[in-house]
Coordinates of C-alpha atoms in Angstrom, one line a residue:
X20 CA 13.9 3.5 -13.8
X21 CA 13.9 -0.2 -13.8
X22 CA 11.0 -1.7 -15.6
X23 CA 9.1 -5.1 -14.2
X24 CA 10.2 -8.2 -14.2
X25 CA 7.7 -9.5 -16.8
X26 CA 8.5 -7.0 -18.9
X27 CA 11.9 -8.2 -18.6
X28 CA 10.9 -11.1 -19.3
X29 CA 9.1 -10.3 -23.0
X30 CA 12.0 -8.4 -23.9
X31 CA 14.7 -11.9 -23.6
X32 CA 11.3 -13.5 -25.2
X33 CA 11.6 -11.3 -28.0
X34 CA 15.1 -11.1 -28.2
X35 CA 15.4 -14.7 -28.3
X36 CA 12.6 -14.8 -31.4
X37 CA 14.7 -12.3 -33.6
X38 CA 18.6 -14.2 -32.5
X39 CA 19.8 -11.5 -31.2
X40 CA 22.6 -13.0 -28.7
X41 CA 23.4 -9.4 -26.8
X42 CA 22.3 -8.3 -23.7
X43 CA 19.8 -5.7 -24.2
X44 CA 18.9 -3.4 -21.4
X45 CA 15.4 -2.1 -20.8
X46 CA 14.4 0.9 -18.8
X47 CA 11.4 3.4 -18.0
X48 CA 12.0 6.7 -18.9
X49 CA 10.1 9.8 -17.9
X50 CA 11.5 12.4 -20.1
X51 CA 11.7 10.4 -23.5
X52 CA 8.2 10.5 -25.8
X53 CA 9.0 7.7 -27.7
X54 CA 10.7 4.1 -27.4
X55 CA 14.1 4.5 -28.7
X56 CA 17.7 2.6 -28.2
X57 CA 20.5 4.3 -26.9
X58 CA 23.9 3.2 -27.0
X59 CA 25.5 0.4 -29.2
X60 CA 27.9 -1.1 -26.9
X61 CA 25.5 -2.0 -24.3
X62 CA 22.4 -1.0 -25.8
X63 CA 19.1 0.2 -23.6
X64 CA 15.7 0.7 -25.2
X65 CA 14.0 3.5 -23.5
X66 CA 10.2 3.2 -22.9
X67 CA 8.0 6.0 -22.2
X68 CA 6.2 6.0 -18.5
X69 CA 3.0 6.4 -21.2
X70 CA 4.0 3.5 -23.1
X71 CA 4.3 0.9 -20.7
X72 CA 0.9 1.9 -18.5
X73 CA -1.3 2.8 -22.0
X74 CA -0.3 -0.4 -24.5
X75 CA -1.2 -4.0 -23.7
X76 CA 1.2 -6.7 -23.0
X77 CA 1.2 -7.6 -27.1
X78 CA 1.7 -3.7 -28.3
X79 CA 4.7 -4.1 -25.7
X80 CA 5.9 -7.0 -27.5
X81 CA 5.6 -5.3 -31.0
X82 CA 7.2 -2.2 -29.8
X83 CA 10.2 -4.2 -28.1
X84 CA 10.7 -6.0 -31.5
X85 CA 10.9 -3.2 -33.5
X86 CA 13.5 -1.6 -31.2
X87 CA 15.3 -5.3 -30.8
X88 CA 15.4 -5.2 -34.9
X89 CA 17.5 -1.6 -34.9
X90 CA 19.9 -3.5 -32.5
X91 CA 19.9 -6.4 -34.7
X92 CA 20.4 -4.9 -37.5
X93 CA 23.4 -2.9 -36.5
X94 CA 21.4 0.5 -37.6
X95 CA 23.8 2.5 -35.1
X96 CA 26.8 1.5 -37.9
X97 CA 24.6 2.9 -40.5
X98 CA 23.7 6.1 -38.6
X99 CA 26.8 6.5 -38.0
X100 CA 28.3 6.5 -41.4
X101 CA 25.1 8.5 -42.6
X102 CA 26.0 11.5 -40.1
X103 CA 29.8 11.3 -41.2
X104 CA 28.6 11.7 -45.1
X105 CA 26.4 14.2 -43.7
X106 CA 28.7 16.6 -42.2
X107 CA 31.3 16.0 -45.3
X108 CA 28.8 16.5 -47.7
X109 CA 26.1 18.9 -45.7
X110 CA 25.7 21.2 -48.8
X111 CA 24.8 18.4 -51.6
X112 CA 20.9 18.0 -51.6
X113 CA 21.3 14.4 -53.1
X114 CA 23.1 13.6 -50.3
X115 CA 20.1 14.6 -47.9
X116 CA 17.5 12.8 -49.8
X117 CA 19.6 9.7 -49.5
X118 CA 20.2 10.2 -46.3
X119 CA 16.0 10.1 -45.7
X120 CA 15.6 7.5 -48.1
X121 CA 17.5 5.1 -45.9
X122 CA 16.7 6.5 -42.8
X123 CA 12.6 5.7 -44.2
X124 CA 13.7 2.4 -45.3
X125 CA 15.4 1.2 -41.6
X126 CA 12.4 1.9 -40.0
X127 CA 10.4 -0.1 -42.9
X128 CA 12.7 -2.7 -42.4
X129 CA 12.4 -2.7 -38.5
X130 CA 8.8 -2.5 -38.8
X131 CA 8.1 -6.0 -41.2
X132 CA 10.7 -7.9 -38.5
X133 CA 8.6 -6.8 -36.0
X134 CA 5.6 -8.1 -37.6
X135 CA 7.2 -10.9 -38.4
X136 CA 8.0 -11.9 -35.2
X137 CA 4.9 -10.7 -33.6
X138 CA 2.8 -13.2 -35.6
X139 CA 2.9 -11.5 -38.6
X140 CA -0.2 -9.3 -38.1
X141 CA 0.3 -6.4 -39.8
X142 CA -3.2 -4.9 -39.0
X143 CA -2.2 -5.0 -35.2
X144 CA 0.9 -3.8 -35.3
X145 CA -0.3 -0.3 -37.5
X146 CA -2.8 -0.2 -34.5
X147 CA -0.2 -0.2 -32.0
X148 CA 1.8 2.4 -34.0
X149 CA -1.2 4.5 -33.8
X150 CA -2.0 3.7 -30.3
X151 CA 1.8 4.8 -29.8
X152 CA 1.3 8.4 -31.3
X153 CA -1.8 9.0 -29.6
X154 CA 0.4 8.2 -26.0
X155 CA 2.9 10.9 -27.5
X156 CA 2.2 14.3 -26.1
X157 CA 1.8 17.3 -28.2
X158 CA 2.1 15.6 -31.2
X159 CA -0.3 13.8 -33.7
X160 CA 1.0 11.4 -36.5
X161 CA 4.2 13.5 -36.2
X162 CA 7.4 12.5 -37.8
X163 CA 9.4 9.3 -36.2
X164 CA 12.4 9.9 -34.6
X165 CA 14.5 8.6 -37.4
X166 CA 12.9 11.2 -39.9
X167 CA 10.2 9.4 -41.2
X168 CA 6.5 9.7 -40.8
X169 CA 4.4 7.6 -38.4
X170 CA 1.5 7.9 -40.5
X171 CA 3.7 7.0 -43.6
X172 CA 4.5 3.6 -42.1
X173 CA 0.5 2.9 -41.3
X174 CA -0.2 3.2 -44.4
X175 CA 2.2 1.0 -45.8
X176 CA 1.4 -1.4 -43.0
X177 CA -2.4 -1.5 -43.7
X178 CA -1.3 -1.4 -48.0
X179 CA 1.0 -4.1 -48.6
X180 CA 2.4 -7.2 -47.7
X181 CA 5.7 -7.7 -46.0
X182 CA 8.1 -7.8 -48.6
X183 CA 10.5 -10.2 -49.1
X184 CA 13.9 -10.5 -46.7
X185 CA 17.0 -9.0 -48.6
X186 CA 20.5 -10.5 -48.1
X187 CA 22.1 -8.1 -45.6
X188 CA 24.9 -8.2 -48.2
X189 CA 23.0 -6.8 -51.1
X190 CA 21.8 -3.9 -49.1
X191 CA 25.5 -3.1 -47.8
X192 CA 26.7 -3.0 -51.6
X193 CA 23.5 -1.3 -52.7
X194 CA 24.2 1.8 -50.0
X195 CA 27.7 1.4 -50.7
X196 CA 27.7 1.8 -54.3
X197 CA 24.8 5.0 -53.7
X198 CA 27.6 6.3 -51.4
X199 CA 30.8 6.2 -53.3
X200 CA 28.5 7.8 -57.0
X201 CA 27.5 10.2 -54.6
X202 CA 31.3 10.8 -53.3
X203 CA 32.4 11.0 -56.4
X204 CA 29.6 13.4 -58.1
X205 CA 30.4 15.7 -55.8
X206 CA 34.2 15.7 -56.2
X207 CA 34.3 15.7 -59.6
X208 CA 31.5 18.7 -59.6
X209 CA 29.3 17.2 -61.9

Protein backbone atom coordinates (compact mmCIF):
# COMPACT_ATOMS: atom_id res chain seq x y z
CA UNK A 1 0.00 0.00 0.00
CA UNK A 2 1.10 3.51 -0.71
CA UNK A 3 2.15 5.41 2.34
CA UNK A 4 1.12 9.39 2.81
CA UNK A 5 2.46 11.99 1.25
CA UNK A 6 4.28 13.47 4.28
CA UNK A 7 5.65 10.46 4.95
CA UNK A 8 6.96 10.61 1.60
CA UNK A 9 8.06 13.57 2.16
CA UNK A 10 10.46 12.61 5.54
CA UNK A 11 11.79 9.78 3.66
CA UNK A 12 13.46 12.31 0.47
CA UNK A 13 14.14 14.51 3.88
CA UNK A 14 16.06 11.93 5.22
CA UNK A 15 17.51 10.60 2.23
CA UNK A 16 18.77 13.90 1.27
CA UNK A 17 20.52 14.24 5.06
CA UNK A 18 22.47 10.87 4.59
CA UNK A 19 23.41 11.69 0.38
CA UNK A 20 21.91 9.02 -0.71
CA UNK A 21 21.19 10.13 -4.54
CA UNK A 22 18.73 6.83 -5.35
CA UNK A 23 15.29 6.68 -5.47
CA UNK A 24 14.05 4.91 -2.55
CA UNK A 25 10.54 3.55 -2.55
CA UNK A 26 8.41 3.48 0.53
CA UNK A 27 5.43 1.34 1.22
CA UNK A 28 2.92 0.07 3.97
CA UNK A 29 2.94 -3.40 4.47
CA UNK A 30 0.45 -5.53 6.32
CA UNK A 31 2.12 -8.82 6.49
CA UNK A 32 5.81 -7.68 7.43
CA UNK A 33 6.57 -7.12 11.50
CA UNK A 34 9.30 -5.11 11.02
CA UNK A 35 10.76 -2.13 8.77
CA UNK A 36 13.06 -3.78 6.34
CA UNK A 37 14.43 -2.98 2.55
CA UNK A 38 13.76 -5.14 -0.17
CA UNK A 39 15.44 -5.17 -3.31
CA UNK A 40 18.77 -3.40 -4.35
CA UNK A 41 18.04 -2.29 -7.67
CA UNK A 42 15.08 -0.28 -6.84
CA UNK A 43 15.00 -0.52 -3.29
CA UNK A 44 11.53 -0.32 -1.09
CA UNK A 45 11.60 -0.09 2.77
CA UNK A 46 8.68 -1.90 4.04
CA UNK A 47 6.88 -0.31 7.08
CA UNK A 48 4.60 -2.21 9.25
CA UNK A 49 0.72 -1.00 9.29
CA UNK A 50 1.81 -0.84 13.34
CA UNK A 51 4.72 1.15 12.72
CA UNK A 52 3.46 4.02 10.95
CA UNK A 53 0.02 4.50 13.22
CA UNK A 54 2.05 3.60 16.84
CA UNK A 55 5.59 5.84 16.33
CA UNK A 56 5.51 9.60 16.16
CA UNK A 57 6.57 11.54 13.23
CA UNK A 58 10.49 11.68 14.77
CA UNK A 59 10.56 7.64 15.51
CA UNK A 60 9.47 7.57 11.72
CA UNK A 61 12.37 9.61 10.86
CA UNK A 62 14.77 7.44 12.97
CA UNK A 63 13.42 4.37 11.65
CA UNK A 64 13.58 5.61 7.85
CA UNK A 65 17.30 6.53 8.46
CA UNK A 66 18.39 3.48 9.70
CA UNK A 67 16.78 1.65 6.75
CA UNK A 68 18.12 4.62 4.26
CA UNK A 69 21.85 3.76 5.97
CA UNK A 70 21.54 -0.24 4.74
CA UNK A 71 20.80 1.27 1.28
CA UNK A 72 23.63 3.56 1.63
CA UNK A 73 25.81 1.52 2.68
CA UNK A 74 25.44 -1.11 0.00
CA UNK A 75 24.67 -3.86 2.89
CA UNK A 76 22.79 -5.96 0.12
CA UNK A 77 26.59 -6.44 -1.62
CA UNK A 78 27.72 -7.61 1.79
CA UNK A 79 24.73 -10.01 2.36
CA UNK A 80 25.28 -11.20 -0.58
CA UNK A 81 28.80 -12.28 -0.42
CA UNK A 82 28.14 -13.42 3.25
CA UNK A 83 25.35 -15.98 1.96
CA UNK A 84 27.70 -17.17 -0.91
CA UNK A 85 30.62 -17.87 1.88
CA UNK A 86 27.90 -19.39 3.73
CA UNK A 87 26.73 -21.99 1.48
CA UNK A 88 30.51 -22.80 0.43
CA UNK A 89 31.61 -22.99 3.66
CA UNK A 90 28.15 -24.08 5.69
CA UNK A 91 30.13 -26.66 7.86
CA UNK A 92 33.09 -24.27 9.29
CA UNK A 93 31.74 -22.74 12.66
CA UNK A 94 34.35 -19.83 12.24
CA UNK A 95 32.74 -19.04 9.36
CA UNK A 96 29.22 -18.66 11.14
CA UNK A 97 30.47 -16.58 13.85
CA UNK A 98 31.90 -14.18 11.34
CA UNK A 99 29.08 -14.26 9.53
CA UNK A 100 27.08 -12.85 12.94
CA UNK A 101 29.80 -10.71 13.83
CA UNK A 102 29.30 -8.63 10.72
CA UNK A 103 25.88 -9.08 10.46
CA UNK A 104 25.85 -7.36 14.45
CA UNK A 105 28.18 -4.90 13.32
CA UNK A 106 25.86 -3.56 9.98
CA UNK A 107 23.15 -2.99 12.15
CA UNK A 108 25.53 -1.09 14.78
CA UNK A 109 26.76 0.77 11.98
CA UNK A 110 23.14 1.65 10.61
CA UNK A 111 22.02 2.40 13.97
CA UNK A 112 24.95 5.45 14.88
CA UNK A 113 24.08 6.98 11.12
CA UNK A 114 20.77 7.06 12.15
CA UNK A 115 21.47 8.85 15.23
CA UNK A 116 23.60 10.81 13.54
CA UNK A 117 21.40 12.15 11.30
CA UNK A 118 18.44 12.24 13.63
CA UNK A 119 20.28 14.83 15.82
CA UNK A 120 22.47 12.64 17.34
CA UNK A 121 20.18 11.60 20.33
CA UNK A 122 21.10 8.40 21.13
CA UNK A 123 18.60 8.22 24.18
CA UNK A 124 15.69 8.69 21.73
CA UNK A 125 16.54 6.66 19.26
CA UNK A 126 16.99 3.34 21.89
CA UNK A 127 13.43 4.48 22.92
CA UNK A 128 12.18 4.15 19.48
CA UNK A 129 13.89 0.80 19.10
CA UNK A 130 12.03 -0.24 22.03
CA UNK A 131 8.80 1.38 21.16
CA UNK A 132 9.48 -0.67 17.76
CA UNK A 133 9.54 -4.12 19.48
CA UNK A 134 6.76 -3.48 21.71
CA UNK A 135 4.56 -2.72 18.04
CA UNK A 136 6.05 -6.23 17.02
CA UNK A 137 3.50 -9.00 17.70
CA UNK A 138 4.43 -12.04 19.48
CA UNK A 139 7.70 -11.10 20.16
CA UNK A 140 9.50 -9.25 22.96
CA UNK A 141 13.14 -7.87 22.58
CA UNK A 142 13.43 -10.66 20.05
CA UNK A 143 16.30 -11.02 17.62
CA UNK A 144 16.53 -8.32 14.57
CA UNK A 145 16.01 -9.48 11.38
CA UNK A 146 19.67 -9.45 10.49
CA UNK A 147 20.46 -11.86 13.48
CA UNK A 148 21.26 -9.54 16.07
CA UNK A 149 19.44 -8.70 19.17
CA UNK A 150 17.21 -5.72 19.65
CA UNK A 151 17.94 -5.48 23.14
CA UNK A 152 21.69 -5.88 22.36
CA UNK A 153 21.70 -2.67 20.33
CA UNK A 154 19.69 -0.67 23.41
CA UNK A 155 22.18 -1.38 25.40
CA UNK A 156 24.87 -0.24 23.45
CA UNK A 157 22.78 2.84 22.51
CA UNK A 158 22.07 3.85 26.14
CA UNK A 159 26.32 2.67 27.04
CA UNK A 160 28.40 4.35 24.74
CA UNK A 161 28.98 7.04 22.50
CA UNK A 162 28.87 6.83 18.71
CA UNK A 163 32.06 5.77 17.74
CA UNK A 164 34.10 7.14 15.32
CA UNK A 165 33.29 6.93 11.28
CA UNK A 166 35.61 4.22 9.64
CA UNK A 167 36.87 4.75 6.01
CA UNK A 168 34.52 2.46 4.02
CA UNK A 169 37.89 1.19 2.57
CA UNK A 170 39.32 -0.08 5.77
CA UNK A 171 36.29 -2.08 6.61
CA UNK A 172 36.30 -3.62 2.87
CA UNK A 173 40.02 -4.83 3.50
CA UNK A 174 39.36 -5.66 7.11
CA UNK A 175 36.34 -8.24 5.90
CA UNK A 176 38.29 -9.03 2.98
CA UNK A 177 41.41 -10.15 4.65
CA UNK A 178 38.90 -12.15 7.57
CA UNK A 179 37.46 -13.72 4.35
CA UNK A 180 40.29 -14.96 2.34
CA UNK A 181 42.31 -16.44 6.26
CA UNK A 182 39.08 -18.00 6.57
CA UNK A 183 39.11 -19.40 2.78
CA UNK A 184 42.27 -20.53 3.17
CA UNK A 185 42.04 -22.24 6.76
CA UNK A 186 39.62 -24.21 5.53
CA UNK A 187 41.34 -25.40 2.40
CA UNK A 188 44.39 -26.07 3.75
CA UNK A 189 42.49 -28.05 6.84
CA UNK A 190 44.21 -26.45 9.41
Amino acid sequence: ESVSTALMEQLKNVAERLGLARPVQLRESLVATVPLVVGWLRPMILLPSSVISGLSVKQLEMILAHELAHIRRHDYLVNLLQSVIETLLFYHPGVWWVSHQIRKEREHCCDDLAVKVCGGDKQSYARTLAELDDLRPNFSLAQAVSGGSLLNRIIRLADKAIPRSIDPRQWMVGLSSILASLFIFTVIGV
